[in-house]
Amino acid sequence: MNNTAETERTFDVVVVGGGAAGLAGALTLARARRSVLVLDSGSPRNAPAAHLHGYLGRDGAAPAELLAVGRAEVAAYGGEVRSGAAGTAVAADRAEEGGFLVRCRDGSAVRAGRLLLATGLVDELPELPGLRERWGRDVLHCPYCHGWEVRDRPVAVLATGPLAVHQAQTWRNWSDRVTLLAHSWQPAPEDRELLGALGVAVVEGVATGLTVDGDGLAGVTLAGGGSLACRALVVAPRFTARAGVAASLGLPVAAAERDGVVVGSCLDADPATGATALRGVWAAGNLTSPLDQLAAAAAAGVRAAVAVNADLIEEETRLALEAYRNGRGGA
C-alpha cells in the first residue's frame, strides 16, 4: 500500500465507476457541495462504438467525448476523478471508525463516508471468430442504439436462445430484410409462424465466421460451405455485472432476466433510490439494470446521488440535534 497520508484522505462519497451513471451521480453530489471522488478504471462498456445515440443533446457524439465533458463538469464543482491503476478500485471494506476504505490497484486506498457503485457490466459475446472485432460497429444487440444506422439494410439475427424471436420482431421495425439464423437454437412452430407473418425468413445453419467487404460486414459463413449475406449481425450477449467491489462488501449478484429468460447478472438495488442491502452503499447504471441505455443509466446515477445526499443530510441533522441537546443540557 502507498504512504499513510494517501489512505487518510476522506471523501463524503466515493463513486466507483466513471461512466454515465457514475459521472452523473458525482456531478449531482459535487453540486450539492459534497466532497466527491470518482474512481474510473477507464474501461467503458460502449468504448467499441464510434458514436452514442438516444442521449438528448449529445446524439452522435463519440463515447469518449461525452465522458471527457462529464469529467470536466465534475471537476468544475470541486469533484476529483482518478483514472488508471489509481482509479481502479479492487475492493472495499467497512472501516472500524465508520464509513468505508476503498483499495485501488496501485496499492493506494481512500476513505468514504458513503459509496456509490456504478461499475457497469461486461458484454460476453457468443463464440464466433471475428465477432468481438466488429462489436459495436455492425455486430449489434440494441436497435435503439444502432438501428437507425443500419435501417433498410439486410440484418441477420444469430439465434442462440428464445429471445432471438423477440430480437427479430424488434429489428423488423428498422428493416424489412431481417433473417433469423438458427445457429444454436431452433424456433418452435409457433415462433416460425410469427416470423413468417412478419416476413422474417428462418435460415438453418451453424455460423462459423464473418465475411467483410472493405470496412463493412458482408455476411456470415456457415458450416458446410454456405453463407448468409447481411450488413448487420444481431447477437445476444450475456450481461455480466462488474461486481468485484460489491462482492468484497458481501453484496451478492442476482440473475438478470428478460421475459423469464436469464440474460446475465446484476446487483440488487432499490429501483427508485439505488440503495443496496448494505447501509451506506448505493448502486446505479448497468450494474443494477443491464438493459438500461445511456440516458437511463445517467438518470439512475442522479437518483442515487439524491438519495445519498439525503442520507448525509439526515445524519448531519441527527448529529447537530444531539450536540444541541447536549449543549443545552450542560448549560
CSV table of C-alpha atoms in Angstrom, one decimal, residues 11-27 29 35-45 67 71 74 80-93 100-105 108-121 241-249 251 267 274 276 278 280-288 297 300-301 304-305 308:
chain,number,residue,atom,x,y,z
A,11,PHE,CA,-14.4,12.0,1.0
A,12,ASP,CA,-18.1,12.3,1.7
A,13,VAL,CA,-18.8,10.0,-1.2
A,14,VAL,CA,-16.5,7.8,-3.4
A,15,VAL,CA,-18.1,6.9,-6.7
A,16,VAL,CA,-16.7,3.6,-8.1
A,17,GLY,CA,-17.1,3.8,-11.9
A,18,GLY,CA,-16.6,6.7,-14.3
A,19,GLY,CA,-19.3,6.0,-16.9
A,20,ALA,CA,-22.5,7.9,-17.5
A,21,ALA,CA,-24.1,6.7,-14.2
A,22,GLY,CA,-21.1,7.4,-12.1
A,23,LEU,CA,-20.3,10.8,-13.5
A,24,ALA,CA,-24.0,11.9,-13.4
A,25,GLY,CA,-24.1,10.9,-9.7
A,26,ALA,CA,-20.8,12.6,-9.0
A,27,LEU,CA,-21.9,15.8,-10.7
A,29,LEU,CA,-23.2,15.3,-5.4
A,35,SER,CA,-16.5,16.1,-1.4
A,36,VAL,CA,-16.6,13.5,-4.2
A,37,LEU,CA,-14.0,11.2,-5.7
A,38,VAL,CA,-14.7,9.2,-8.9
A,39,LEU,CA,-12.6,6.1,-9.4
A,40,ASP,CA,-12.5,5.4,-13.1
A,41,SER,CA,-10.9,2.3,-14.4
A,42,GLY,CA,-11.1,3.6,-17.9
A,43,SER,CA,-13.0,0.6,-19.5
A,44,PRO,CA,-16.4,2.0,-20.5
A,45,ARG,CA,-18.8,-0.6,-22.0
A,67,LEU,CA,-17.0,11.1,-20.7
A,71,ARG,CA,-15.2,14.6,-16.0
A,74,VAL,CA,-17.5,17.2,-12.1
A,80,GLU,CA,-12.0,14.7,-8.2
A,81,VAL,CA,-11.6,12.0,-10.8
A,82,ARG,CA,-8.8,9.4,-10.7
A,83,SER,CA,-8.0,7.1,-13.6
A,84,GLY,CA,-5.6,4.2,-14.4
A,85,ALA,CA,-4.4,2.0,-11.6
A,86,ALA,CA,-5.1,4.7,-9.0
A,87,GLY,CA,-8.7,4.9,-10.3
A,88,THR,CA,-9.3,1.1,-10.4
A,89,ALA,CA,-11.0,0.0,-7.2
A,90,VAL,CA,-10.4,-3.6,-6.4
A,91,ALA,CA,-12.0,-4.0,-3.0
A,92,ALA,CA,-13.8,-2.1,-0.3
A,93,ASP,CA,-14.2,-2.7,3.5
A,100,PHE,CA,-15.6,2.6,4.1
A,101,LEU,CA,-12.0,2.0,3.0
A,102,VAL,CA,-11.7,1.6,-0.8
A,103,ARG,CA,-8.5,-0.1,-2.1
A,104,CYS,CA,-7.1,0.5,-5.6
A,105,ARG,CA,-5.0,-1.4,-8.0
A,108,SER,CA,-3.5,3.2,-2.6
A,109,ALA,CA,-6.6,3.5,-0.5
A,110,VAL,CA,-9.2,6.2,0.2
A,111,ARG,CA,-11.9,6.6,2.8
A,112,ALA,CA,-15.5,7.3,2.1
A,113,GLY,CA,-18.5,8.2,4.2
A,114,ARG,CA,-20.8,6.7,1.5
A,115,LEU,CA,-20.2,4.6,-1.6
A,116,LEU,CA,-21.9,4.8,-5.0
A,117,LEU,CA,-21.2,1.8,-7.1
A,118,ALA,CA,-21.5,2.3,-10.9
A,119,THR,CA,-19.1,-0.3,-12.3
A,120,GLY,CA,-21.4,-1.4,-15.1
A,121,LEU,CA,-21.2,-4.7,-16.9
A,241,ALA,CA,-22.1,-7.4,-13.8
A,242,ARG,CA,-18.7,-6.0,-12.9
A,243,ALA,CA,-19.3,-6.8,-9.3
A,244,GLY,CA,-15.8,-7.3,-7.8
A,245,VAL,CA,-16.1,-4.3,-5.4
A,246,ALA,CA,-19.7,-5.2,-4.5
A,247,ALA,CA,-18.6,-8.8,-3.7
A,248,SER,CA,-15.8,-7.6,-1.4
A,249,LEU,CA,-18.5,-5.9,0.6
A,251,LEU,CA,-23.1,-7.9,-1.8
A,267,LEU,CA,-26.6,-6.3,-8.3
A,274,GLY,CA,-30.3,2.7,-5.8
A,276,THR,CA,-28.4,-1.8,-1.7
A,278,LEU,CA,-25.7,-2.7,2.9
A,280,GLY,CA,-24.1,3.3,3.2
A,281,VAL,CA,-23.8,1.7,-0.2
A,282,TRP,CA,-25.8,2.7,-3.3
A,283,ALA,CA,-25.6,1.4,-6.9
A,284,ALA,CA,-26.7,2.7,-10.3
A,285,GLY,CA,-26.5,2.1,-14.0
A,286,ASN,CA,-25.9,-1.2,-15.9
A,287,LEU,CA,-24.6,-2.8,-12.7
A,288,THR,CA,-28.1,-2.9,-11.4
A,297,ALA,CA,-28.1,4.9,-16.6
A,300,ALA,CA,-30.2,6.3,-12.2
A,301,GLY,CA,-26.9,7.9,-11.2
A,304,ALA,CA,-28.9,7.5,-6.4
A,305,ALA,CA,-26.9,10.7,-5.7
A,308,VAL,CA,-27.0,9.6,-0.9
